[in-house]
Amino acid sequence: MTVRNPPELPELGSAMTTPQAVIEAQRCLYCYAAPCQQACPTHIEIPTFIRRISNHDDRGAAQTILDANVLGASCARVCPVEELCEGACVLNDTEDPIQIGRLQRYATDTFSASGLPIIEPGPDTGRKVLIVGSGPAGLSAAAELRREGHRVVIWESRQRAGGLSTYGILPIREPLQIAQHEVDEVARSGVEILTGHPLSSHAELIDASAEFDAVLLATGLGATTPLGLDHEELALDGLDYIATAKLDPDSLPRFGRVAVIGAGNTAIDAATIAQRFGSRTVIVYRRGEQQAPCYPAERQFALAEGITFSYLSQPVGVVADQGVVTGVRCLRTALGPTDLSGRASFATVPGSDFVIGCDAVIKANGQGRPQDSMGDLEMATSRGFIAVDADYATSIPGVWAAGDAVRSVGQASTVMAVQDGTLAARCIDRALMGVTGRKGA
């Protein structure tokens, strides 16, 4: 299969110029035990890299970031900074917080333009590790293992590496070129990336664990969860819709009216694409605004784009005329006590049927559990996710797992997957080199 590069799409927000970055960096108080650093899942030394920008040491700033987070350029764009580093900035009490995300983007983009490698491999240990999956967890693990001198091979089931960064994030938020540059840098360090190479059986996993000194499963989540709607086959898959917008936008179908089912960050991305391609877009969600899983900043972004929300609306079927979508049929819901998810439960209201008119329905209601798409690997699971111990080891000796594939609790995000991959790689390194304890994890 030939994979062609799509035309470049405009990125949200302007990049900082050097004078702008220096002025912004000089606002920082360079706090001791900085709350922003504590709030960063990858624990980037944020005051250090910002001080280096203020001192016109852009290369040093980028190295500080990339030493902690090899996907620093992606995370500068997709991290929920309002909830993490910028949300913890002490200046929130008196003025605007430091624009940490934009400063990180400035530093990493400046470094990328220099052409210097972001990963320096260590002396060869003679050990060889297989990583299954090339998303944020797999790439960060590969970088960490190369830094320790291990040889690394990545198996990726799709035609491009990069996982969610390549296929599943709004292209105007993270352009394909950014995701692919990080993939290229991992390959440049000596990692062999084999695309179109899935892992689909227990026997294949056992064979791999015999061939390699260690195997890390970083497969991410499964496909979009079925909703059980009437005529659900007429609905579009949200992840496929985003991937088309990112990889082949010229082929993206245009619609006058679009209904997006779900209210997570993927739903926001799908709705934004539809809106920007000329549709009048509504997000349909069965609970209320306060229960929506998207970040508040994402909801405000959607509203600013002109997207509307239909809360307390439970989709029950796609309405069509001779196979042509004309709407989505819903029932009104009423909220009840908190359920096991930690959110208010809901119940449909009898006799409250209504139809939201639309030309297309997009399902963006969340991805399924990893075991639904990996096949039976015959290993212990927890709620459909791969079960691991404190060192990311699975129930199969010599096999580790990290990233969204193991996240049975908590919210999946790029930055959390990056940190998982790094920590799992350190555990693998210790196991391969005969080191005990959890130093540095």
CSV table of C-alpha atoms in Angstrom, one decimal:
chain,number,residue,atom,x,y,z
A,1,MET,CA,0.0,0.0,0.0
A,2,THR,CA,1.4,3.4,-1.0
A,3,VAL,CA,1.0,6.0,1.7
A,4,ARG,CA,1.1,9.5,0.3
A,5,ASN,CA,1.7,12.7,2.3
A,6,PRO,CA,-1.3,14.9,2.5
A,7,PRO,CA,-1.1,18.7,2.0
A,8,GLU,CA,-0.1,20.6,5.0
A,9,LEU,CA,-3.0,21.9,7.1
A,10,PRO,CA,-2.8,25.1,9.2
A,11,GLU,CA,-2.0,24.7,12.8
A,12,LEU,CA,-3.9,26.3,15.6
A,13,GLY,CA,-2.2,29.2,17.3
A,14,SER,CA,0.9,31.1,16.2
A,15,ALA,CA,4.4,30.0,17.0
A,16,MET,CA,6.3,32.3,19.3
A,17,THR,CA,9.1,34.4,17.9
A,18,THR,CA,12.4,34.5,19.8
A,19,PRO,CA,11.7,38.0,21.3
A,20,GLN,CA,8.2,36.9,22.4
A,21,ALA,CA,9.6,33.7,24.0
A,22,VAL,CA,12.3,35.6,25.9
A,23,ILE,CA,9.8,38.2,27.2
A,24,GLU,CA,7.4,35.5,28.3
A,25,ALA,CA,10.2,33.4,29.9
A,26,GLN,CA,11.3,36.4,31.9
A,27,ARG,CA,7.9,36.6,33.6
A,28,CYS,CA,8.6,33.2,35.2
A,29,LEU,CA,9.4,33.2,39.0
A,30,TYR,CA,11.6,30.0,38.6
A,31,CYS,CA,10.0,28.6,41.7
A,32,TYR,CA,11.8,26.1,44.0
A,33,ALA,CA,9.9,22.8,44.0
A,34,ALA,CA,7.9,24.3,41.2
A,35,PRO,CA,4.2,23.3,41.2
A,36,CYS,CA,4.2,23.3,37.4
A,37,GLN,CA,6.9,20.6,37.4
A,38,GLN,CA,5.1,18.5,39.9
A,39,ALA,CA,1.9,18.7,37.8
A,40,CYS,CA,3.7,17.5,34.7
A,41,PRO,CA,3.3,13.7,34.4
A,42,THR,CA,6.8,13.5,32.7
A,43,HIS,CA,8.3,15.9,35.3
A,44,ILE,CA,10.0,18.1,32.8
A,45,GLU,CA,12.2,20.6,34.7
A,46,ILE,CA,10.0,23.5,33.6
A,47,PRO,CA,11.7,26.4,35.5
A,48,THR,CA,15.1,25.2,34.1
A,49,PHE,CA,14.0,25.1,30.5
A,50,ILE,CA,12.2,28.5,30.8
A,51,ARG,CA,15.2,30.1,32.4
A,52,ARG,CA,17.4,28.8,29.5
A,53,ILE,CA,15.0,30.4,27.0
A,54,SER,CA,15.3,33.7,28.9
A,55,ASN,CA,19.1,33.4,28.6
A,56,HIS,CA,18.9,32.7,24.9
A,57,ASP,CA,19.9,29.1,25.3
A,58,ASP,CA,17.2,27.5,23.1
A,59,ARG,CA,19.2,24.3,22.6
A,60,GLY,CA,19.7,23.8,26.3
A,61,ALA,CA,16.0,24.5,26.9
A,62,ALA,CA,15.0,21.9,24.3
A,63,GLN,CA,17.4,19.3,25.7
A,64,THR,CA,16.0,19.8,29.2
A,65,ILE,CA,12.5,19.0,27.7
A,66,LEU,CA,13.5,16.1,25.5
A,67,ASP,CA,15.6,14.4,28.1
A,68,ALA,CA,12.4,14.0,30.2
A,69,ASN,CA,9.9,13.7,27.3
A,70,VAL,CA,11.1,12.7,23.9
A,71,LEU,CA,7.7,13.6,22.5
A,72,GLY,CA,7.9,17.1,23.9
A,73,ALA,CA,6.8,18.7,20.6
A,74,SER,CA,3.6,16.7,20.5
A,75,CYS,CA,2.9,17.3,24.2
A,76,ALA,CA,3.5,21.0,23.8
A,77,ARG,CA,0.5,21.0,21.5
A,78,VAL,CA,-1.9,18.4,22.9
A,79,CYS,CA,-1.4,18.4,26.6
A,80,PRO,CA,-4.3,19.8,28.7
A,81,VAL,CA,-1.9,22.5,30.1
A,82,GLU,CA,-4.9,24.3,31.7
A,83,GLU,CA,-5.3,21.2,33.9
A,84,LEU,CA,-1.6,20.4,34.4
A,85,CYS,CA,1.4,22.7,34.3
A,86,GLU,CA,-0.3,26.0,33.6
A,87,GLY,CA,-3.1,25.2,35.9
A,88,ALA,CA,-0.6,24.8,38.7
A,89,CYS,CA,1.4,28.0,37.9
A,90,VAL,CA,1.6,30.2,41.0
A,91,LEU,CA,0.9,33.3,38.9
A,92,ASN,CA,-2.7,32.2,38.5
A,93,ASP,CA,-3.5,33.9,41.8
A,94,THR,CA,-2.4,37.3,40.5
A,95,GLU,CA,-2.2,37.4,36.7
A,96,ASP,CA,-2.1,35.1,33.6
A,97,PRO,CA,0.0,31.9,34.1
A,98,ILE,CA,3.2,31.4,32.2
A,99,GLN,CA,2.5,30.1,28.7
A,100,ILE,CA,4.4,26.9,29.3
A,101,GLY,CA,2.9,25.0,26.4
A,102,ARG,CA,3.8,27.7,23.9
A,103,LEU,CA,7.3,28.0,25.3
A,104,GLN,CA,7.8,24.3,25.1
A,105,ARG,CA,6.6,24.3,21.5
A,106,TYR,CA,9.0,27.2,20.7
A,107,ALA,CA,12.0,25.3,22.2
A,108,THR,CA,11.3,21.9,20.6
A,109,ASP,CA,10.5,23.4,17.2
A,110,THR,CA,13.6,25.4,17.3
A,111,PHE,CA,15.6,22.3,18.1
A,112,SER,CA,14.0,20.3,15.4
A,113,ALA,CA,14.9,23.0,12.8
A,114,SER,CA,18.5,22.6,13.8
A,115,GLY,CA,18.7,19.0,12.5
A,116,LEU,CA,20.4,17.7,15.6
A,117,PRO,CA,19.4,14.3,16.9
A,118,ILE,CA,17.1,14.2,19.9
A,119,ILE,CA,18.2,10.7,21.0
A,120,GLU,CA,21.8,9.7,21.7
A,121,PRO,CA,22.1,5.9,21.8
A,122,GLY,CA,24.2,4.4,24.6
A,123,PRO,CA,26.9,1.7,24.2
A,124,ASP,CA,25.5,-1.5,22.7
A,125,THR,CA,24.5,-3.9,25.5
A,126,GLY,CA,23.8,-6.8,23.1
A,127,ARG,CA,20.2,-7.0,24.3
A,128,LYS,CA,17.3,-6.8,21.9
A,129,VAL,CA,13.7,-5.6,22.8
A,130,LEU,CA,10.5,-5.9,20.8
A,131,ILE,CA,7.9,-3.1,21.2
A,132,VAL,CA,4.4,-3.8,19.9
A,133,GLY,CA,2.8,-0.5,19.0
A,134,SER,CA,4.3,2.8,17.9
A,135,GLY,CA,2.1,5.3,19.7
A,136,PRO,CA,3.4,7.6,22.5
A,137,ALA,CA,4.1,4.8,25.0
A,138,GLY,CA,6.0,2.7,22.4
A,139,LEU,CA,8.0,5.6,21.0
A,140,SER,CA,9.0,6.9,24.4
A,141,ALA,CA,10.0,3.4,25.6
A,142,ALA,CA,12.1,2.9,22.4
A,143,ALA,CA,13.9,6.2,23.0
A,144,GLU,CA,14.7,5.3,26.6
A,145,LEU,CA,15.9,1.8,25.7
A,146,ARG,CA,18.2,3.2,23.0
A,147,ARG,CA,19.6,5.6,25.4
A,148,GLU,CA,20.6,2.6,27.5
A,149,GLY,CA,22.2,0.9,24.5
A,150,HIS,CA,19.6,-1.8,23.8
A,151,ARG,CA,18.6,-2.7,20.3
A,152,VAL,CA,14.9,-2.1,19.6
A,153,VAL,CA,12.4,-3.3,17.0
A,154,ILE,CA,8.9,-1.9,16.8
A,155,TRP,CA,6.0,-3.7,15.3
A,156,GLU,CA,3.2,-1.4,14.2
A,157,SER,CA,-0.1,-2.8,12.8
A,158,ARG,CA,-1.0,0.2,10.7
A,159,GLN,CA,0.7,1.7,7.6
A,160,ARG,CA,2.2,4.7,9.5
A,161,ALA,CA,3.9,4.8,12.9
A,162,GLY,CA,2.9,7.2,15.6
A,163,GLY,CA,-0.4,5.8,16.9
A,164,LEU,CA,-2.9,8.4,18.2
A,165,SER,CA,-0.6,11.3,17.3
A,166,THR,CA,-0.6,10.2,13.7
A,167,TYR,CA,-4.2,9.0,13.3
A,168,GLY,CA,-6.4,10.3,16.1
A,169,ILE,CA,-5.6,13.9,17.0
A,170,LEU,CA,-7.2,16.9,15.3
A,171,PRO,CA,-4.8,17.9,12.5
A,172,ILE,CA,-5.0,21.6,13.3
A,173,ARG,CA,-4.0,20.8,16.8
A,174,GLU,CA,-1.1,18.5,16.0
A,175,PRO,CA,-0.1,18.4,12.3
A,176,LEU,CA,1.0,15.1,10.9
A,177,GLN,CA,4.4,16.5,10.2
A,178,ILE,CA,5.0,16.9,14.0
A,179,ALA,CA,4.1,13.4,14.8
A,180,GLN,CA,6.1,12.0,11.9
A,181,HIS,CA,9.2,14.0,12.8
A,182,GLU,CA,9.2,12.3,16.2
A,183,VAL,CA,8.8,8.9,14.6
A,184,ASP,CA,11.7,9.7,12.3
A,185,GLU,CA,13.9,10.7,15.2
A,186,VAL,CA,13.2,7.4,17.0
A,187,ALA,CA,14.1,5.6,13.8
A,188,ARG,CA,17.2,7.8,13.4
A,189,SER,CA,18.5,6.5,16.8
A,190,GLY,CA,18.6,3.0,15.4
A,191,VAL,CA,15.2,1.7,16.2
A,192,GLU,CA,13.8,-0.6,13.4
A,193,ILE,CA,10.1,0.2,12.8
A,194,LEU,CA,8.1,-2.4,10.9
A,195,THR,CA,4.7,-1.1,9.8
A,196,GLY,CA,1.9,-3.3,8.7
A,197,HIS,CA,3.1,-5.8,11.3
A,198,PRO,CA,0.4,-6.7,13.9
A,199,LEU,CA,0.6,-9.0,16.8
A,200,SER,CA,-2.6,-11.1,16.9
A,201,SER,CA,-2.1,-14.4,18.8
A,202,HIS,CA,-0.6,-15.9,22.0
A,203,ALA,CA,1.6,-18.2,19.9
A,204,GLU,CA,3.1,-15.2,18.0
A,205,LEU,CA,3.7,-13.5,21.4
A,206,ILE,CA,5.5,-16.5,22.8
A,207,ASP,CA,7.6,-16.9,19.7
A,208,ALA,CA,8.5,-13.2,20.0
A,209,SER,CA,9.4,-13.5,23.6
A,210,ALA,CA,11.8,-16.4,22.7
A,211,GLU,CA,13.4,-14.3,19.9
A,212,PHE,CA,13.8,-11.1,21.9
A,213,ASP,CA,15.3,-10.5,25.4
A,214,ALA,CA,12.1,-8.6,26.3
A,215,VAL,CA,8.8,-7.6,24.8
A,216,LEU,CA,6.8,-4.5,25.6
A,217,LEU,CA,3.1,-4.3,24.6
A,218,ALA,CA,2.1,-0.7,23.9
A,219,THR,CA,-0.9,-1.4,21.7
A,220,GLY,CA,-3.2,1.4,23.0
A,221,LEU,CA,-7.0,1.0,23.1
A,222,GLY,CA,-9.3,-0.9,20.8
A,223,ALA,CA,-11.7,0.3,18.1
A,224,THR,CA,-14.7,2.6,18.7
A,225,THR,CA,-17.2,1.0,21.0
A,226,PRO,CA,-20.4,-0.2,19.4
A,227,LEU,CA,-23.5,1.7,20.7
A,228,GLY,CA,-26.3,-0.7,19.7
A,229,LEU,CA,-28.1,1.9,17.7
A,230,ASP,CA,-30.7,1.1,15.1
A,231,HIS,CA,-29.0,1.3,11.7
A,232,GLU,CA,-25.7,1.9,13.4
A,233,GLU,CA,-23.9,0.7,10.2
A,234,LEU,CA,-24.8,4.1,8.6
A,235,ALA,CA,-22.9,6.1,11.2
A,236,LEU,CA,-19.3,7.1,10.6
A,237,ASP,CA,-16.5,6.1,12.9
A,238,GLY,CA,-15.0,9.2,14.7
A,239,LEU,CA,-11.4,7.9,14.7
A,240,ASP,CA,-11.6,7.0,11.0
A,241,TYR,CA,-13.1,10.4,10.3
A,242,ILE,CA,-10.2,12.2,12.1
A,243,ALA,CA,-7.6,10.0,10.4
A,244,THR,CA,-9.0,10.8,7.0
A,245,ALA,CA,-8.9,14.5,7.8
A,246,LYS,CA,-5.3,14.2,8.8
A,247,LEU,CA,-4.0,11.8,6.1
A,248,ASP,CA,-6.2,12.5,3.1
A,249,PRO,CA,-8.3,15.6,3.7
A,250,ASP,CA,-9.3,16.0,0.0
A,251,SER,CA,-11.3,12.7,0.3
A,252,LEU,CA,-13.2,13.8,3.5
A,253,PRO,CA,-16.9,13.8,2.8
A,254,ARG,CA,-18.7,17.1,3.2
A,255,PHE,CA,-22.1,17.4,4.9
A,256,GLY,CA,-24.5,20.2,5.6
A,257,ARG,CA,-25.4,19.0,9.1
A,258,VAL,CA,-23.5,16.6,11.4
A,259,ALA,CA,-24.4,15.0,14.7
A,260,VAL,CA,-21.5,13.7,16.8
A,261,ILE,CA,-22.2,11.2,19.5
A,262,GLY,CA,-20.1,11.5,22.6
A,263,ALA,CA,-18.6,14.4,24.5
A,264,GLY,CA,-14.9,13.4,25.1
A,265,ASN,CA,-11.9,15.0,23.5
A,266,THR,CA,-12.2,12.8,20.4
A,267,ALA,CA,-15.8,14.0,19.9
A,268,ILE,CA,-14.6,17.6,20.1
A,269,ASP,CA,-11.9,16.9,17.5
A,270,ALA,CA,-14.4,15.2,15.1
A,271,ALA,CA,-17.0,17.9,15.6
A,272,THR,CA,-14.3,20.6,15.0
A,273,ILE,CA,-13.3,18.9,11.7
A,274,ALA,CA,-16.9,18.8,10.5
A,275,GLN,CA,-17.5,22.4,11.5
A,276,ARG,CA,-14.4,23.6,9.7
A,277,PHE,CA,-15.3,21.7,6.6
A,278,GLY,CA,-18.6,23.6,6.4
A,279,SER,CA,-21.1,21.6,8.5
A,280,ARG,CA,-23.5,22.8,11.1
A,281,THR,CA,-22.4,20.5,13.9
A,282,VAL,CA,-24.1,19.4,17.2
A,283,ILE,CA,-22.5,17.2,19.9
A,284,VAL,CA,-25.1,14.7,21.4
A,285,TYR,CA,-24.4,13.5,24.9
A,286,ARG,CA,-26.5,11.5,27.3
A,287,ARG,CA,-25.5,13.2,30.4
A,288,GLY,CA,-25.2,16.9,31.3
A,289,GLU,CA,-22.5,19.5,30.7
A,290,GLN,CA,-20.8,18.9,34.1
A,291,GLN,CA,-20.5,15.2,33.4
A,292,ALA,CA,-18.9,15.6,29.9
A,293,PRO,CA,-15.5,13.8,29.8
A,294,CYS,CA,-13.8,16.5,27.6
A,295,TYR,CA,-11.7,19.1,29.4
A,296,PRO,CA,-13.5,22.4,30.1
A,297,ALA,CA,-11.1,24.2,27.8
A,298,GLU,CA,-12.0,21.8,25.0
A,299,ARG,CA,-15.7,22.5,25.5
A,300,GLN,CA,-15.1,26.3,25.4
A,301,PHE,CA,-13.0,25.8,22.2
A,302,ALA,CA,-15.9,23.9,20.6
A,303,LEU,CA,-18.4,26.6,21.5
A,304,ALA,CA,-16.1,29.3,20.0
A,305,GLU,CA,-16.0,27.2,16.8
A,306,GLY,CA,-19.8,27.5,16.6
A,307,ILE,CA,-20.5,23.9,17.6
A,308,THR,CA,-23.6,23.3,19.7
A,309,PHE,CA,-24.4,20.7,22.4
A,310,SER,CA,-27.5,18.6,23.0
A,311,TYR,CA,-27.1,17.4,26.5
A,312,LEU,CA,-29.3,14.9,28.3
A,313,SER,CA,-29.9,13.2,24.9
A,314,GLN,CA,-29.5,9.4,24.5
A,315,PRO,CA,-29.1,8.4,20.9
A,316,VAL,CA,-31.1,5.3,20.1
A,317,GLY,CA,-31.0,5.1,16.3
A,318,VAL,CA,-29.8,6.5,13.0
A,319,VAL,CA,-32.8,7.7,10.9
A,320,ALA,CA,-32.4,7.2,7.2
A,321,ASP,CA,-34.4,7.3,4.0
A,322,GLN,CA,-33.4,4.6,1.5
A,323,GLY,CA,-29.9,4.4,3.1
A,324,VAL,CA,-29.4,8.2,3.2
A,325,VAL,CA,-29.0,9.6,6.7
A,326,THR,CA,-31.6,12.2,7.7
A,327,GLY,CA,-31.2,12.3,11.5
A,328,VAL,CA,-30.4,10.7,14.8
A,329,ARG,CA,-33.3,9.6,17.0
A,330,CYS,CA,-32.9,10.3,20.7
A,331,LEU,CA,-34.6,10.0,24.1
A,332,ARG,CA,-34.4,12.6,26.8
A,333,THR,CA,-32.6,11.5,29.9
A,334,ALA,CA,-32.8,12.5,33.6
A,335,LEU,CA,-29.8,12.4,35.9
A,336,GLY,CA,-29.7,10.3,39.0
A,337,PRO,CA,-27.3,9.3,41.8
A,338,THR,CA,-23.5,8.9,41.2
A,339,ASP,CA,-22.7,5.6,39.6
A,340,LEU,CA,-19.5,3.4,39.5
A,341,SER,CA,-18.0,5.7,36.9
A,342,GLY,CA,-18.0,8.6,39.5
A,343,ARG,CA,-20.5,10.5,37.4
A,344,ALA,CA,-24.2,11.0,37.8
A,345,SER,CA,-26.2,8.1,36.5
A,346,PHE,CA,-29.0,8.7,34.0
A,347,ALA,CA,-32.3,7.1,32.9
A,348,THR,CA,-34.2,7.7,29.7
A,349,VAL,CA,-37.6,9.5,29.9
A,350,PRO,CA,-40.4,7.4,28.5
A,351,GLY,CA,-42.2,8.9,25.6
A,352,SER,CA,-39.6,11.6,25.1
A,353,ASP,CA,-38.5,10.6,21.5
A,354,PHE,CA,-37.1,13.4,19.3
A,355,VAL,CA,-35.0,13.5,16.2
A,356,ILE,CA,-32.0,15.7,15.5
A,357,GLY,CA,-31.9,16.3,11.8
A,358,CYS,CA,-28.6,15.7,10.2
A,359,ASP,CA,-26.9,14.4,7.0
A,360,ALA,CA,-24.3,12.4,8.9
A,361,VAL,CA,-23.9,10.8,12.3
A,362,ILE,CA,-20.3,10.4,13.7
A,363,LYS,CA,-19.7,8.0,16.6
A,364,ALA,CA,-17.0,9.4,18.9
A,365,ASN,CA,-18.1,7.7,22.1
A,366,GLY,CA,-14.8,6.3,23.2
A,367,GLN,CA,-12.6,3.4,22.3
A,368,GLY,CA,-13.0,-0.2,23.4
A,369,ARG,CA,-10.7,-2.2,25.6
A,370,PRO,CA,-7.4,-3.5,24.3
A,371,GLN,CA,-8.4,-7.1,24.5
A,372,ASP,CA,-11.3,-6.5,22.0
A,373,SER,CA,-8.8,-5.8,19.2
A,374,MET,CA,-5.7,-7.7,20.1
A,375,GLY,CA,-7.1,-11.2,20.1
A,376,ASP,CA,-6.6,-13.6,22.9
A,377,LEU,CA,-3.0,-13.2,24.1
A,378,GLU,CA,-3.8,-15.5,27.1
A,379,MET,CA,-2.5,-13.1,29.7
A,380,ALA,CA,-4.1,-11.7,32.9
A,381,THR,CA,-6.4,-8.7,32.3
A,382,SER,CA,-8.1,-6.2,34.5
A,383,ARG,CA,-11.5,-4.9,33.3
A,384,GLY,CA,-10.4,-5.8,29.7
A,385,PHE,CA,-7.0,-4.0,30.0
A,386,ILE,CA,-3.7,-5.8,30.3
A,387,ALA,CA,-2.9,-6.4,34.0
A,388,VAL,CA,0.6,-5.4,35.1
A,389,ASP,CA,2.5,-5.2,38.4
A,390,ALA,CA,4.4,-2.2,39.8
A,391,ASP,CA,7.2,-2.8,37.3
A,392,TYR,CA,4.8,-3.0,34.3
A,393,ALA,CA,5.4,-6.8,34.0
A,394,THR,CA,2.5,-8.9,32.7
A,395,SER,CA,1.6,-12.4,33.7
A,396,ILE,CA,3.8,-13.8,30.9
A,397,PRO,CA,7.5,-13.9,31.9
A,398,GLY,CA,9.6,-11.5,29.8
A,399,VAL,CA,6.6,-9.5,28.6
A,400,TRP,CA,5.8,-6.0,29.9
A,401,ALA,CA,3.0,-3.6,28.9
A,402,ALA,CA,2.4,0.2,29.2
A,403,GLY,CA,0.3,3.0,28.0
A,404,ASP,CA,-3.4,3.1,27.4
A,405,ALA,CA,-3.4,-0.7,27.1
A,406,VAL,CA,-2.9,-1.0,30.9
A,407,ARG,CA,-4.9,2.1,32.0
A,408,SER,CA,-7.9,0.4,33.5
A,409,VAL,CA,-8.5,3.5,35.7
A,410,GLY,CA,-7.9,7.2,35.1
A,411,GLN,CA,-8.0,9.2,31.8
A,412,ALA,CA,-5.9,8.3,28.8
A,413,SER,CA,-3.7,11.0,27.4
A,414,THR,CA,-0.6,11.4,25.3
A,415,VAL,CA,1.6,12.7,28.2
A,416,MET,CA,0.6,9.8,30.5
A,417,ALA,CA,1.4,7.3,27.8
A,418,VAL,CA,4.8,8.9,27.3
A,419,GLN,CA,5.6,8.6,31.0
A,420,ASP,CA,4.3,5.0,31.1
A,421,GLY,CA,6.6,4.1,28.2
A,422,THR,CA,9.6,5.7,29.9
A,423,LEU,CA,9.0,4.0,33.2
A,424,ALA,CA,8.4,0.6,31.6
A,425,ALA,CA,11.6,0.9,29.6
A,426,ARG,CA,13.5,1.6,32.8
A,427,CYS,CA,12.0,-1.5,34.4
A,428,ILE,CA,12.9,-3.5,31.4
A,429,ASP,CA,16.5,-2.1,31.4
A,430,ARG,CA,16.9,-3.1,35.1
A,431,ALA,CA,15.6,-6.6,34.4
A,432,LEU,CA,17.9,-7.1,31.4
A,433,MET,CA,21.0,-5.7,33.2
A,434,GLY,CA,20.3,-7.6,36.4
A,435,VAL,CA,19.6,-4.5,38.5
A,436,THR,CA,17.1,-4.7,41.4
A,437,GLY,CA,14.9,-2.1,42.9
A,438,ARG,CA,13.0,0.8,41.4
A,439,LYS,CA,15.6,3.5,41.3
A,440,GLY,CA,14.7,6.3,38.9
A,441,ALA,CA,11.2,4.9,38.1
